[in-house]
PDB file of C-alpha atoms in Angstrom:
ATOM      1  CA  UNK H 123     -47.126  -3.441 -63.289  1.00 39.00           C
ATOM      2  CA  UNK H 124     -43.868  -1.816 -64.302  1.00 41.00           C
ATOM      3  CA  UNK H 125     -43.537  -0.278 -60.842  1.00 50.00           C
ATOM      4  CA  UNK H 126     -44.406  -3.385 -58.872  1.00 80.00           C
ATOM      5  CA  UNK H 127     -40.910  -3.906 -57.497  1.00 91.00           C
ATOM      6  CA  UNK H 128     -39.809  -1.845 -54.502  1.00 93.00           C
ATOM      7  CA  UNK H 129     -36.779  -1.106 -52.320  1.00 95.00           C
ATOM      8  CA  UNK H 130     -36.834  -2.304 -48.690  1.00 96.00           C
ATOM      9  CA  UNK H 131     -34.789   0.782 -47.680  1.00 94.00           C
ATOM     10  CA  UNK H 132     -35.279   4.458 -48.541  1.00 90.00           C
ATOM     11  CA  UNK H 133     -31.538   5.083 -48.569  1.00 94.00           C
ATOM     12  CA  UNK H 134     -28.143   3.403 -48.419  1.00 95.00           C
ATOM     13  CA  UNK H 135     -24.743   4.774 -47.427  1.00 94.00           C
ATOM     14  CA  UNK H 136     -21.113   3.742 -47.806  1.00 94.00           C
ATOM     15  CA  UNK H 137     -17.584   5.146 -47.543  1.00 93.00           C
ATOM     16  CA  UNK H 138     -15.285   5.525 -50.544  1.00 94.00           C
ATOM     17  CA  UNK H 139     -11.550   6.091 -50.074  1.00 93.00           C
ATOM     18  CA  UNK H 140      -8.949   7.614 -52.357  1.00 91.00           C
ATOM     19  CA  UNK H 141      -7.115   5.153 -54.648  1.00 92.00           C
ATOM     20  CA  UNK H 142      -9.360   2.152 -53.978  1.00 94.00           C
ATOM     21  CA  UNK H 143      -8.850   0.044 -57.119  1.00 94.00           C
ATOM     22  CA  UNK H 144     -11.415  -0.073 -59.920  1.00 95.00           C
ATOM     23  CA  UNK H 145     -13.637  -3.124 -59.448  1.00 95.00           C
ATOM     24  CA  UNK H 146     -13.878  -2.684 -55.655  1.00 95.00           C
ATOM     25  CA  UNK H 147     -17.425  -3.691 -54.624  1.00 96.00           C
ATOM     26  CA  UNK H 148     -19.017  -1.005 -52.414  1.00 96.00           C
ATOM     27  CA  UNK H 149     -22.487  -2.132 -51.432  1.00 95.00           C
ATOM     28  CA  UNK H 150     -25.304  -4.439 -52.397  1.00 96.00           C
ATOM     29  CA  UNK H 151     -28.809  -3.084 -53.041  1.00 96.00           C
ATOM     30  CA  UNK H 152     -31.852  -5.334 -52.942  1.00 97.00           C
ATOM     31  CA  UNK H 153     -35.370  -5.177 -54.301  1.00 96.00           C
ATOM     32  CA  UNK H 154     -38.517  -7.031 -53.315  1.00 96.00           C
ATOM     33  CA  UNK H 155     -41.261  -8.169 -55.660  1.00 93.00           C
ATOM     34  CA  UNK H 156     -44.837  -7.017 -55.811  1.00 89.00           C
ATOM     35  CA  UNK H 157     -46.000 -10.116 -57.678  1.00 89.00           C
ATOM     36  CA  UNK H 158     -44.524 -13.504 -58.623  1.00 88.00           C
ATOM     37  CA  UNK H 159     -42.361 -13.706 -61.706  1.00 87.00           C
ATOM     38  CA  UNK H 160     -40.984 -10.166 -61.533  1.00 89.00           C
ATOM     39  CA  UNK H 161     -37.245  -9.828 -62.130  1.00 92.00           C
ATOM     40  CA  UNK H 162     -35.392  -6.804 -60.765  1.00 92.00           C
ATOM     41  CA  UNK H 163     -33.150  -4.657 -62.979  1.00 91.00           C
ATOM     42  CA  UNK H 164     -31.030  -1.929 -61.366  1.00 93.00           C
ATOM     43  CA  UNK H 165     -29.780   1.196 -63.080  1.00 91.00           C
ATOM     44  CA  UNK H 166     -27.670   4.209 -62.050  1.00 89.00           C
ATOM     45  CA  UNK H 167     -28.382   7.673 -63.313  1.00 81.00           C
ATOM     46  CA  UNK H 168     -25.330   9.246 -64.822  1.00 79.00           C
ATOM     47  CA  UNK H 169     -25.178  12.225 -62.464  1.00 84.00           C
ATOM     48  CA  UNK H 170     -23.585  12.541 -59.053  1.00 86.00           C
ATOM     49  CA  UNK H 171     -25.278  15.160 -56.917  1.00 85.00           C
ATOM     50  CA  UNK H 172     -22.568  17.018 -55.018  1.00 83.00           C
ATOM     51  CA  UNK H 173     -24.528  19.747 -53.293  1.00 73.00           C
ATOM     52  CA  UNK H 174     -27.938  21.310 -53.753  1.00 68.00           C
ATOM     53  CA  UNK H 175     -26.710  23.420 -56.616  1.00 69.00           C
ATOM     54  CA  UNK H 176     -24.133  21.182 -58.260  1.00 80.00           C
ATOM     55  CA  UNK H 177     -23.958  17.853 -59.969  1.00 83.00           C
ATOM     56  CA  UNK H 178     -21.209  16.121 -61.930  1.00 86.00           C
ATOM     57  CA  UNK H 179     -21.168  13.380 -64.517  1.00 89.00           C
ATOM     58  CA  UNK H 180     -20.511  10.045 -62.851  1.00 91.00           C
ATOM     59  CA  UNK H 181     -17.283   8.382 -64.065  1.00 91.00           C
ATOM     60  CA  UNK H 182     -16.546   6.330 -60.955  1.00 94.00           C
ATOM     61  CA  UNK H 183     -19.545   4.231 -59.948  1.00 95.00           C
ATOM     62  CA  UNK H 184     -21.467   1.463 -61.687  1.00 95.00           C
ATOM     63  CA  UNK H 185     -24.150  -1.021 -60.667  1.00 95.00           C
ATOM     64  CA  UNK H 186     -24.642  -4.565 -61.904  1.00 95.00           C
ATOM     65  CA  UNK H 187     -28.046  -4.556 -63.531  1.00 93.00           C
ATOM     66  CA  UNK H 188     -29.083  -8.012 -62.327  1.00 94.00           C
ATOM     67  CA  UNK H 189     -27.514  -8.236 -58.856  1.00 95.00           C
ATOM     68  CA  UNK H 190     -27.665  -4.653 -57.550  1.00 96.00           C
ATOM     69  CA  UNK H 191     -23.956  -4.648 -56.658  1.00 97.00           C
ATOM     70  CA  UNK H 192     -22.596  -1.086 -56.682  1.00 97.00           C
ATOM     71  CA  UNK H 193     -18.858  -0.975 -57.447  1.00 97.00           C
ATOM     72  CA  UNK H 194     -16.029   1.385 -58.399  1.00 96.00           C
ATOM     73  CA  UNK H 195     -15.619   1.438 -62.167  1.00 95.00           C
ATOM     74  CA  UNK H 196     -12.661   3.838 -61.927  1.00 94.00           C
ATOM     75  CA  UNK H 197     -10.302   4.546 -59.053  1.00 94.00           C
ATOM     76  CA  UNK H 198     -10.977   7.865 -57.331  1.00 91.00           C
ATOM     77  CA  UNK H 199      -7.686   9.787 -57.169  1.00 91.00           C
ATOM     78  CA  UNK H 200      -6.807  12.979 -55.296  1.00 88.00           C
ATOM     79  CA  UNK H 201      -7.615  15.141 -58.276  1.00 88.00           C
ATOM     80  CA  UNK H 202     -11.075  13.556 -58.566  1.00 89.00           C
ATOM     81  CA  UNK H 203     -11.581  14.047 -54.841  1.00 86.00           C
ATOM     82  CA  UNK H 204     -10.713  17.762 -55.044  1.00 84.00           C
ATOM     83  CA  UNK H 205     -13.082  18.197 -57.951  1.00 83.00           C
ATOM     84  CA  UNK H 206     -15.940  16.409 -56.195  1.00 85.00           C
ATOM     85  CA  UNK H 207     -15.425  17.915 -52.751  1.00 80.00           C
ATOM     86  CA  UNK H 208     -17.033  21.285 -52.294  1.00 66.00           C
ATOM     87  CA  UNK H 209     -13.836  22.654 -50.707  1.00 58.00           C
ATOM     88  CA  UNK H 210     -10.602  20.624 -50.776  1.00 52.00           C
ATOM     89  CA  UNK H 211      -9.880  21.424 -47.118  1.00 57.00           C
ATOM     90  CA  UNK H 212     -12.762  19.131 -46.133  1.00 63.00           C
ATOM     91  CA  UNK H 213     -11.686  15.680 -44.891  1.00 66.00           C
ATOM     92  CA  UNK H 214     -14.944  14.241 -46.174  1.00 72.00           C
ATOM     93  CA  UNK H 215     -17.317  15.037 -48.998  1.00 81.00           C
ATOM     94  CA  UNK H 216     -20.784  13.560 -49.451  1.00 87.00           C
ATOM     95  CA  UNK H 217     -22.143  12.792 -52.896  1.00 90.00           C
ATOM     96  CA  UNK H 218     -25.498  11.344 -53.811  1.00 91.00           C
ATOM     97  CA  UNK H 219     -26.515   8.805 -56.459  1.00 92.00           C
ATOM     98  CA  UNK H 220     -29.947   7.592 -57.468  1.00 91.00           C
ATOM     99  CA  UNK H 221     -30.487   3.902 -58.141  1.00 93.00           C
ATOM    100  CA  UNK H 222     -33.542   3.089 -60.248  1.00 91.00           C
ATOM    101  CA  UNK H 223     -35.510  -0.124 -60.365  1.00 89.00           C
ATOM    102  CA  UNK H 224     -37.499  -1.706 -63.148  1.00 86.00           C
ATOM    103  CA  UNK H 225     -38.998  -5.093 -63.947  1.00 84.00           C
ATOM    104  CA  UNK H 226     -37.590  -4.918 -67.490  1.00 82.00           C
ATOM    105  CA  UNK H 227     -34.057  -4.132 -68.772  1.00 82.00           C
ATOM    106  CA  UNK H 228     -33.323  -0.408 -68.802  1.00 76.00           C
ATOM    107  CA  UNK H 229     -33.214   1.532 -72.054  1.00 71.00           C
ATOM    108  CA  UNK H 230     -30.442   4.120 -72.477  1.00 62.00           C
ATOM    109  CA  UNK H 231     -30.678   7.165 -70.172  1.00 61.00           C
ATOM    110  CA  UNK H 232     -34.019   6.074 -68.775  1.00 61.00           C
ATOM    111  CA  UNK H 233     -33.977   7.965 -65.491  1.00 69.00           C
ATOM    112  CA  UNK H 234     -37.541   8.875 -64.753  1.00 69.00           C
ATOM    113  CA  UNK H 235     -38.761   5.580 -63.326  1.00 67.00           C
ATOM    114  CA  UNK H 236     -40.838   6.273 -60.220  1.00 70.00           C
ATOM    115  CA  UNK H 237     -39.053   3.637 -58.165  1.00 86.00           C
ATOM    116  CA  UNK H 238     -35.711   4.843 -56.885  1.00 88.00           C
ATOM    117  CA  UNK H 239     -33.563   4.813 -53.787  1.00 92.00           C
ATOM    118  CA  UNK H 240     -30.792   7.198 -52.751  1.00 93.00           C
ATOM    119  CA  UNK H 241     -27.187   6.170 -52.120  1.00 95.00           C
ATOM    120  CA  UNK H 242     -25.080   8.559 -50.018  1.00 93.00           C
ATOM    121  CA  UNK H 243     -21.368   8.063 -50.579  1.00 93.00           C
ATOM    122  CA  UNK H 244     -18.907   9.640 -48.159  1.00 92.00           C
ATOM    123  CA  UNK H 245     -15.716  10.380 -50.084  1.00 90.00           C
ATOM    124  CA  UNK H 246     -12.888  10.235 -47.578  1.00 90.00           C
ATOM    125  CA  UNK H 247      -9.659  12.160 -48.192  1.00 85.00           C
ATOM    126  CA  UNK H 248      -7.444   9.222 -47.195  1.00 89.00           C
ATOM    127  CA  UNK H 249      -6.581   5.753 -48.429  1.00 92.00           C
ATOM    128  CA  UNK H 250      -8.595   2.811 -47.095  1.00 92.00           C
ATOM    129  CA  UNK H 251      -7.599   1.883 -43.526  1.00 92.00           C
ATOM    130  CA  UNK H 252      -5.702  -1.345 -42.866  1.00 93.00           C
ATOM    131  CA  UNK H 253      -7.977  -4.186 -41.775  1.00 91.00           C
ATOM    132  CA  UNK H 254      -6.052  -4.556 -38.520  1.00 89.00           C
ATOM    133  CA  UNK H 255      -6.957  -0.985 -37.535  1.00 92.00           C
ATOM    134  CA  UNK H 256     -10.733  -1.538 -37.872  1.00 92.00           C
ATOM    135  CA  UNK H 257     -12.923  -2.413 -34.899  1.00 93.00           C
ATOM    136  CA  UNK H 258     -15.206  -5.462 -35.024  1.00 94.00           C
ATOM    137  CA  UNK H 259     -18.150  -3.068 -35.447  1.00 95.00           C
ATOM    138  CA  UNK H 260     -16.544  -1.489 -38.564  1.00 94.00           C
ATOM    139  CA  UNK H 261     -15.622  -4.877 -40.029  1.00 95.00           C
ATOM    140  CA  UNK H 262     -19.131  -6.247 -39.549  1.00 96.00           C
ATOM    141  CA  UNK H 263     -21.641  -3.450 -40.111  1.00 95.00           C
ATOM    142  CA  UNK H 264     -21.841  -0.058 -41.825  1.00 90.00           C
ATOM    143  CA  UNK H 265     -22.955   3.056 -39.975  1.00 87.00           C
ATOM    144  CA  UNK H 266     -26.458   2.571 -41.458  1.00 89.00           C
ATOM    145  CA  UNK H 267     -28.998   1.277 -39.015  1.00 92.00           C
ATOM    146  CA  UNK H 268     -30.375  -2.107 -40.062  1.00 96.00           C
ATOM    147  CA  UNK H 269     -33.980  -1.072 -40.495  1.00 96.00           C
ATOM    148  CA  UNK H 270     -36.205  -2.276 -43.355  1.00 97.00           C
ATOM    149  CA  UNK H 271     -39.721  -1.812 -44.699  1.00 96.00           C
ATOM    150  CA  UNK H 272     -41.535  -4.795 -46.194  1.00 96.00           C
ATOM    151  CA  UNK H 273     -45.012  -4.490 -47.724  1.00 94.00           C
ATOM    152  CA  UNK H 274     -47.685  -6.826 -46.438  1.00 93.00           C
ATOM    153  CA  UNK H 275     -49.193  -9.540 -48.714  1.00 93.00           C
ATOM    154  CA  UNK H 276     -46.186  -9.584 -51.095  1.00 94.00           C
ATOM    155  CA  UNK H 277     -44.099 -12.594 -52.238  1.00 94.00           C
ATOM    156  CA  UNK H 278     -41.099 -13.637 -50.097  1.00 96.00           C
ATOM    157  CA  UNK H 279     -37.551 -12.691 -51.137  1.00 96.00           C
ATOM    158  CA  UNK H 280     -34.071 -11.612 -50.052  1.00 97.00           C
ATOM    159  CA  UNK H 281     -33.902  -8.009 -48.831  1.00 97.00           C
ATOM    160  CA  UNK H 282     -30.449  -7.584 -47.273  1.00 97.00           C
ATOM    161  CA  UNK H 283     -26.937  -8.980 -47.300  1.00 96.00           C
ATOM    162  CA  UNK H 284     -25.103  -8.852 -43.973  1.00 97.00           C
ATOM    163  CA  UNK H 285     -21.569  -9.171 -45.323  1.00 95.00           C
ATOM    164  CA  UNK H 286     -20.050  -5.828 -46.360  1.00 94.00           C
ATOM    165  CA  UNK H 287     -18.764  -6.220 -49.933  1.00 94.00           C
ATOM    166  CA  UNK H 288     -15.945  -3.677 -49.509  1.00 91.00           C
ATOM    167  CA  UNK H 289     -14.634  -5.206 -46.251  1.00 92.00           C
ATOM    168  CA  UNK H 290     -14.944  -8.754 -47.604  1.00 90.00           C
ATOM    169  CA  UNK H 291     -12.962  -7.694 -50.696  1.00 90.00           C
ATOM    170  CA  UNK H 292     -10.283  -5.940 -48.623  1.00 89.00           C
ATOM    171  CA  UNK H 293      -9.827  -8.161 -45.571  1.00 91.00           C
ATOM    172  CA  UNK H 294      -9.658 -11.662 -46.977  1.00 87.00           C
ATOM    173  CA  UNK H 295      -7.335 -12.996 -44.260  1.00 87.00           C
ATOM    174  CA  UNK H 296     -10.019 -12.378 -41.615  1.00 92.00           C
ATOM    175  CA  UNK H 297     -12.867 -14.769 -40.998  1.00 94.00           C
ATOM    176  CA  UNK H 298     -16.138 -12.844 -40.554  1.00 95.00           C
ATOM    177  CA  UNK H 299     -19.330 -14.794 -39.931  1.00 96.00           C
ATOM    178  CA  UNK H 300     -22.890 -13.797 -39.079  1.00 97.00           C
ATOM    179  CA  UNK H 301     -25.989 -15.122 -37.348  1.00 97.00           C
ATOM    180  CA  UNK H 302     -29.498 -13.728 -37.245  1.00 96.00           C
ATOM    181  CA  UNK H 303     -31.037 -14.122 -33.794  1.00 96.00           C
ATOM    182  CA  UNK H 304     -34.821 -14.284 -33.952  1.00 91.00           C
ATOM    183  CA  UNK H 305     -37.595 -15.609 -31.756  1.00 88.00           C
ATOM    184  CA  UNK H 306     -39.056 -18.991 -32.698  1.00 88.00           C
ATOM    185  CA  UNK H 307     -41.377 -18.934 -35.686  1.00 89.00           C
ATOM    186  CA  UNK H 308     -40.344 -15.534 -37.077  1.00 94.00           C
ATOM    187  CA  UNK H 309     -40.764 -15.377 -40.876  1.00 97.00           C
ATOM    188  CA  UNK H 310     -37.105 -14.588 -41.692  1.00 97.00           C
ATOM    189  CA  UNK H 311     -34.186 -16.735 -42.784  1.00 96.00           C
ATOM    190  CA  UNK H 312     -30.437 -16.184 -42.857  1.00 97.00           C
ATOM    191  CA  UNK H 313     -28.480 -18.043 -45.584  1.00 97.00           C
ATOM    192  CA  UNK H 314     -24.876 -18.574 -44.555  1.00 95.00           C
ATOM    193  CA  UNK H 315     -23.141 -18.960 -47.930  1.00 94.00           C
ATOM    194  CA  UNK H 316     -24.593 -15.705 -49.343  1.00 94.00           C
ATOM    195  CA  UNK H 317     -25.070 -13.915 -45.951  1.00 96.00           C
ATOM    196  CA  UNK H 318     -28.505 -12.983 -47.356  1.00 97.00           C
ATOM    197  CA  UNK H 319     -31.514 -12.301 -45.143  1.00 97.00           C
ATOM    198  CA  UNK H 320     -34.884 -13.160 -46.640  1.00 97.00           C
ATOM    199  CA  UNK H 321     -38.510 -12.926 -45.652  1.00 97.00           C
ATOM    200  CA  UNK H 322     -39.939 -16.446 -45.993  1.00 97.00           C
ATOM    201  CA  UNK H 323     -43.675 -15.784 -46.285  1.00 96.00           C
ATOM    202  CA  UNK H 324     -46.202 -13.057 -46.987  1.00 95.00           C
ATOM    203  CA  UNK H 325     -46.568 -10.749 -43.986  1.00 95.00           C
ATOM    204  CA  UNK H 326     -49.824  -9.432 -42.550  1.00 93.00           C
ATOM    205  CA  UNK H 327     -49.625  -6.012 -40.879  1.00 91.00           C
ATOM    206  CA  UNK H 328     -52.888  -6.597 -39.019  1.00 89.00           C
ATOM    207  CA  UNK H 329     -51.213  -9.580 -37.319  1.00 90.00           C
ATOM    208  CA  UNK H 330     -47.888  -7.880 -36.598  1.00 92.00           C
ATOM    209  CA  UNK H 331     -46.496  -4.487 -37.527  1.00 92.00           C
ATOM    210  CA  UNK H 332     -42.883  -4.691 -36.381  1.00 93.00           C
ATOM    211  CA  UNK H 333     -40.280  -7.412 -35.932  1.00 95.00           C
ATOM    212  CA  UNK H 334     -37.198  -6.958 -33.766  1.00 95.00           C
ATOM    213  CA  UNK H 335     -34.278  -9.267 -34.458  1.00 97.00           C
ATOM    214  CA  UNK H 336     -30.548  -9.116 -33.715  1.00 97.00           C
ATOM    215  CA  UNK H 337     -27.693  -9.501 -36.195  1.00 97.00           C
ATOM    216  CA  UNK H 338     -24.650 -11.042 -34.541  1.00 97.00           C
ATOM    217  CA  UNK H 339     -21.210 -11.003 -36.120  1.00 97.00           C
ATOM    218  CA  UNK H 340     -18.062 -12.920 -35.139  1.00 97.00           C
ATOM    219  CA  UNK H 341     -14.597 -11.848 -36.362  1.00 96.00           C
ATOM    220  CA  UNK H 342     -11.769 -14.383 -36.073  1.00 93.00           C
ATOM    221  CA  UNK H 343      -8.124 -13.556 -36.675  1.00 86.00           C
ATOM    222  CA  UNK H 344      -5.787 -16.390 -35.763  1.00 84.00           C
ATOM    223  CA  UNK H 345      -6.775 -17.207 -32.179  1.00 86.00           C
ATOM    224  CA  UNK H 346      -8.439 -13.872 -31.494  1.00 86.00           C
ATOM    225  CA  UNK H 347     -12.215 -13.714 -31.613  1.00 93.00           C
ATOM    226  CA  UNK H 348     -14.446 -10.629 -31.368  1.00 94.00           C
ATOM    227  CA  UNK H 349     -18.214 -10.472 -31.376  1.00 96.00           C
ATOM    228  CA  UNK H 350     -20.643  -7.633 -31.981  1.00 97.00           C
ATOM    229  CA  UNK H 351     -24.449  -7.497 -32.013  1.00 97.00           C
ATOM    230  CA  UNK H 352     -26.736  -4.855 -33.550  1.00 97.00           C
ATOM    231  CA  UNK H 353     -30.545  -4.479 -33.722  1.00 97.00           C
ATOM    232  CA  UNK H 354     -32.172  -5.634 -36.967  1.00 97.00           C
ATOM    233  CA  UNK H 355     -35.669  -4.171 -37.424  1.00 97.00           C
ATOM    234  CA  UNK H 356     -38.397  -4.932 -39.940  1.00 97.00           C
ATOM    235  CA  UNK H 357     -41.473  -2.716 -40.253  1.00 95.00           C
ATOM    236  CA  UNK H 358     -44.482  -4.023 -42.179  1.00 94.00           C
ATOM    237  CA  UNK H 359     -46.061  -1.501 -44.564  1.00 91.00           C
ATOM    238  CA  UNK H 360     -49.837  -1.436 -44.778  1.00 87.00           C
ATOM    239  CA  UNK H 361     -52.167  -2.179 -47.658  1.00 84.00           C
ATOM    240  CA  UNK H 362     -55.809  -1.306 -47.236  1.00 78.00           C
ATOM    241  CA  UNK H 363     -56.948  -4.918 -47.162  1.00 81.00           C
ATOM    242  CA  UNK H 364     -59.120  -5.331 -44.050  1.00 82.00           C
ATOM    243  CA  UNK H 365     -62.784  -4.340 -43.967  1.00 83.00           C
ATOM    244  CA  UNK H 366     -63.885  -2.142 -41.042  1.00 85.00           C
ATOM    245  CA  UNK H 367     -65.696  -3.940 -38.240  1.00 85.00           C
ATOM    246  CA  UNK H 368     -68.276  -3.031 -35.628  1.00 88.00           C
ATOM    247  CA  UNK H 369     -67.390  -3.973 -32.059  1.00 82.00           C
ATOM    248  CA  UNK H 370     -70.960  -5.078 -31.280  1.00 79.00           C
ATOM    249  CA  UNK H 371     -71.952  -6.116 -34.792  1.00 82.00           C
ATOM    250  CA  UNK H 372     -74.510  -3.413 -35.568  1.00 81.00           C
ATOM    251  CA  UNK H 373     -74.126  -0.566 -38.068  1.00 80.00           C
ATOM    252  CA  UNK H 374     -77.231   1.422 -37.121  1.00 82.00           C
ATOM    253  CA  UNK H 375     -78.428   2.932 -33.897  1.00 84.00           C
ATOM    254  CA  UNK H 376     -81.741   4.402 -32.794  1.00 84.00           C
ATOM    255  CA  UNK H 377     -81.908   7.825 -31.205  1.00 82.00           C
ATOM    256  CA  UNK H 378     -84.669   8.680 -28.752  1.00 84.00           C
ATOM    257  CA  UNK H 379     -85.199  12.434 -28.504  1.00 84.00           C
ATOM    258  CA  UNK H 380     -86.822  13.809 -25.365  1.00 85.00           C
ATOM    259  CA  UNK H 381     -88.604  17.154 -25.213  1.00 86.00           C
ATOM    260  CA  UNK H 382     -86.557  20.299 -24.554  1.00 86.00           C
ATOM    261  CA  UNK H 383     -83.099  18.924 -25.372  1.00 85.00           C
ATOM    262  CA  UNK H 384     -80.388  21.587 -25.689  1.00 88.00           C
ATOM    263  CA  UNK H 385     -78.489  22.103 -28.966  1.00 89.00           C
ATOM    264  CA  UNK H 386     -75.348  19.936 -29.030  1.00 88.00           C
ATOM    265  CA  UNK H 387     -76.834  17.116 -26.923  1.00 90.00           C
ATOM    266  CA  UNK H 388     -75.520  13.692 -27.991  1.00 91.00           C
ATOM    267  CA  UNK H 389     -78.455  11.387 -28.615  1.00 90.00           C
ATOM    268  CA  UNK H 390     -76.795   8.213 -29.870  1.00 89.00           C
ATOM    269  CA  UNK H 391     -73.308   6.944 -30.665  1.00 89.00           C
ATOM    270  CA  UNK H 392     -71.933   4.352 -33.041  1.00 89.00           C
ATOM    271  CA  UNK H 393     -68.344   3.021 -33.055  1.00 89.00           C
ATOM    272  CA  UNK H 394     -66.491   1.518 -36.022  1.00 89.00           C
ATOM    273  CA  UNK H 395     -63.002   0.003 -35.855  1.00 89.00           C
ATOM    274  CA  UNK H 396     -60.575  -0.155 -38.765  1.00 88.00           C
ATOM    275  CA  UNK H 397     -57.556  -2.402 -38.186  1.00 85.00           C
ATOM    276  CA  UNK H 398     -55.905  -0.968 -41.292  1.00 81.00           C
ATOM    277  CA  UNK H 399     -53.906   2.206 -41.379  1.00 70.00           C
ATOM    278  CA  UNK H 400     -53.864   4.770 -38.639  1.00 73.00           C
ATOM    279  CA  UNK H 401     -55.558   8.142 -39.278  1.00 73.00           C
ATOM    280  CA  UNK H 402     -54.233   9.528 -42.565  1.00 70.00           C
ATOM    281  CA  UNK H 403     -53.249  13.147 -42.985  1.00 67.00           C
ATOM    282  CA  UNK H 404     -54.734  15.333 -44.333  1.00 70.00           C
ATOM    283  CA  UNK H 405     -57.567  14.297 -42.031  1.00 75.00           C
ATOM    284  CA  UNK H 406     -60.187  15.026 -44.689  1.00 76.00           C
ATOM    285  CA  UNK H 407     -59.090  11.929 -46.600  1.00 74.00           C
ATOM    286  CA  UNK H 408     -59.765   9.778 -43.510  1.00 72.00           C
ATOM    287  CA  UNK H 409     -63.094  11.506 -43.032  1.00 74.00           C
ATOM    288  CA  UNK H 410     -64.189  10.747 -46.597  1.00 77.00           C
ATOM    289  CA  UNK H 411     -63.428   7.058 -46.187  1.00 76.00           C
ATOM    290  CA  UNK H 412     -66.517   6.553 -44.000  1.00 79.00           C
ATOM    291  CA  UNK H 413     -69.598   8.761 -43.848  1.00 79.00           C
ATOM    292  CA  UNK H 414     -72.422   8.796 -41.341  1.00 80.00           C
ATOM    293  CA  UNK H 415     -76.006   9.236 -42.609  1.00 82.00           C
ATOM    294  CA  UNK H 416     -79.338   9.880 -40.918  1.00 85.00           C
ATOM    295  CA  UNK H 417     -81.937   7.725 -42.669  1.00 84.00           C
ATOM    296  CA  UNK H 418     -85.125   9.787 -42.929  1.00 88.00           C
ATOM    297  CA  UNK H 419     -87.677  11.223 -45.385  1.00 92.00           C
ATOM    298  CA  UNK H 420     -88.500  14.092 -43.051  1.00 92.00           C
ATOM    299  CA  UNK H 421     -86.777  17.373 -44.024  1.00 92.00           C
ATOM    300  CA  UNK H 422     -87.266  18.721 -40.471  1.00 91.00           C
ATOM    301  CA  UNK H 423     -85.175  15.846 -39.086  1.00 88.00           C
ATOM    302  CA  UNK H 424     -82.428  16.465 -41.659  1.00 89.00           C
ATOM    303  CA  UNK H 425     -82.320  20.156 -40.678  1.00 90.00           C
ATOM    304  CA  UNK H 426     -82.485  19.625 -36.917  1.00 90.00           C
ATOM    305  CA  UNK H 427     -80.030  16.760 -36.362  1.00 90.00           C
ATOM    306  CA  UNK H 428     -76.534  16.043 -37.589  1.00 89.00           C
ATOM    307  CA  UNK H 429     -73.974  13.241 -37.411  1.00 89.00           C
ATOM    308  CA  UNK H 430     -70.533  14.183 -36.117  1.00 90.00           C
ATOM    309  CA  UNK H 431     -67.537  12.034 -36.964  1.00 89.00           C
ATOM    310  CA  UNK H 432     -64.413  11.931 -34.801  1.00 89.00           C
ATOM    311  CA  UNK H 433     -61.613   9.371 -35.093  1.00 89.00           C
ATOM    312  CA  UNK H 434     -58.311   8.588 -33.477  1.00 89.00           C
ATOM    313  CA  UNK H 435     -55.569   6.004 -33.353  1.00 89.00           C
ATOM    314  CA  UNK H 436     -56.010   2.931 -31.197  1.00 89.00           C
ATOM    315  CA  UNK H 437     -53.967  -0.208 -30.630  1.00 88.00           C
ATOM    316  CA  UNK H 438     -55.089  -3.765 -31.228  1.00 85.00           C
ATOM    317  CA  UNK H 439     -53.145  -6.632 -29.708  1.00 82.00           C
ATOM    318  CA  UNK H 440     -53.434  -9.775 -31.847  1.00 78.00           C
ATOM    319  CA  UNK H 441     -51.024 -12.508 -30.633  1.00 75.00           C
ATOM    320  CA  UNK H 442     -49.702 -10.162 -27.971  1.00 77.00           C
ATOM    321  CA  UNK H 443     -48.018  -7.700 -30.381  1.00 81.00           C
ATOM    322  CA  UNK H 444     -49.271  -4.130 -30.721  1.00 84.00           C
ATOM    323  CA  UNK H 445     -50.795  -3.109 -34.044  1.00 87.00           C
ATOM    324  CA  UNK H 446     -52.074   0.393 -34.790  1.00 88.00           C
ATOM    325  CA  UNK H 447     -55.570   1.005 -36.149  1.00 89.00           C
ATOM    326  CA  UNK H 448     -58.316   3.620 -36.117  1.00 89.00           C
ATOM    327  CA  UNK H 449     -61.435   4.046 -34.019  1.00 90.00           C
ATOM    328  CA  UNK H 450     -64.225   6.041 -35.678  1.00 90.00           C
ATOM    329  CA  UNK H 451     -66.994   7.466 -33.488  1.00 90.00           C
ATOM    330  CA  UNK H 452     -70.253   8.810 -34.862  1.00 90.00           C
TER     331      UNK H 452
END
């Protein structure tokens, strides 16, 4: 499918300073595949969104179609900054770009592809700070939290690069190295020469819904060494791929009705578990997924009795990790 590829993040953010030279790499965007053989192509739409009401033609930013590297195609000078900032007294102005994704090369001005992510750029009314004035945290990680969404049952692939392109470009006399700390057997790999993090196998949300890792960074300058660690989280997105199951194996129940029962009396119950998604809103769509039926030819029975359906979220614990699911009660 043309929209098989997807972004592992809903949004990205980066800082842009005045007078950074054209060609400065800003950030690297990744895509994951929906099926084998897909090749990602990235594309920028030619408008910068400045505020809700305003946009401006983009002359400053470009993306490499095959690698997803966003870079400055033209230096942003003070005049540009004043034009793009809503009021020039502001020390910082936020602009927004959309990056689109396709499994085939983009045609001119093709900006209606369904698959897109948002890049927030903070334009800072100052030149880039000297490397020596940055903390280890700023040299190693952006202000974005390292949190990703990976769909279950999809092919493996690289979904993040730890090294910050802009810092790497600017601070070449510093040695910055990374490690990904993960429990034994976790399906993720860190590749040192590219600083890429990849998922190594198809994930199964019904086995595990969330992975918590730690990204560790070491900055060396001469004999000085600084280290910083941040959480690195991966959430597994659900596909409806598991059939419902009955805790005691039976999908019918018999109801014995005694004389003189009051209206509203519960005569029999039946429970169904669904390890897939939690209750979906609007609730009617969850209700329609399963229906309860009284099997009878007698119209009096159909008029006198009814099946009620209630459902709520429960937790399963396969392999000791908590996974959300739904319990349906009839």
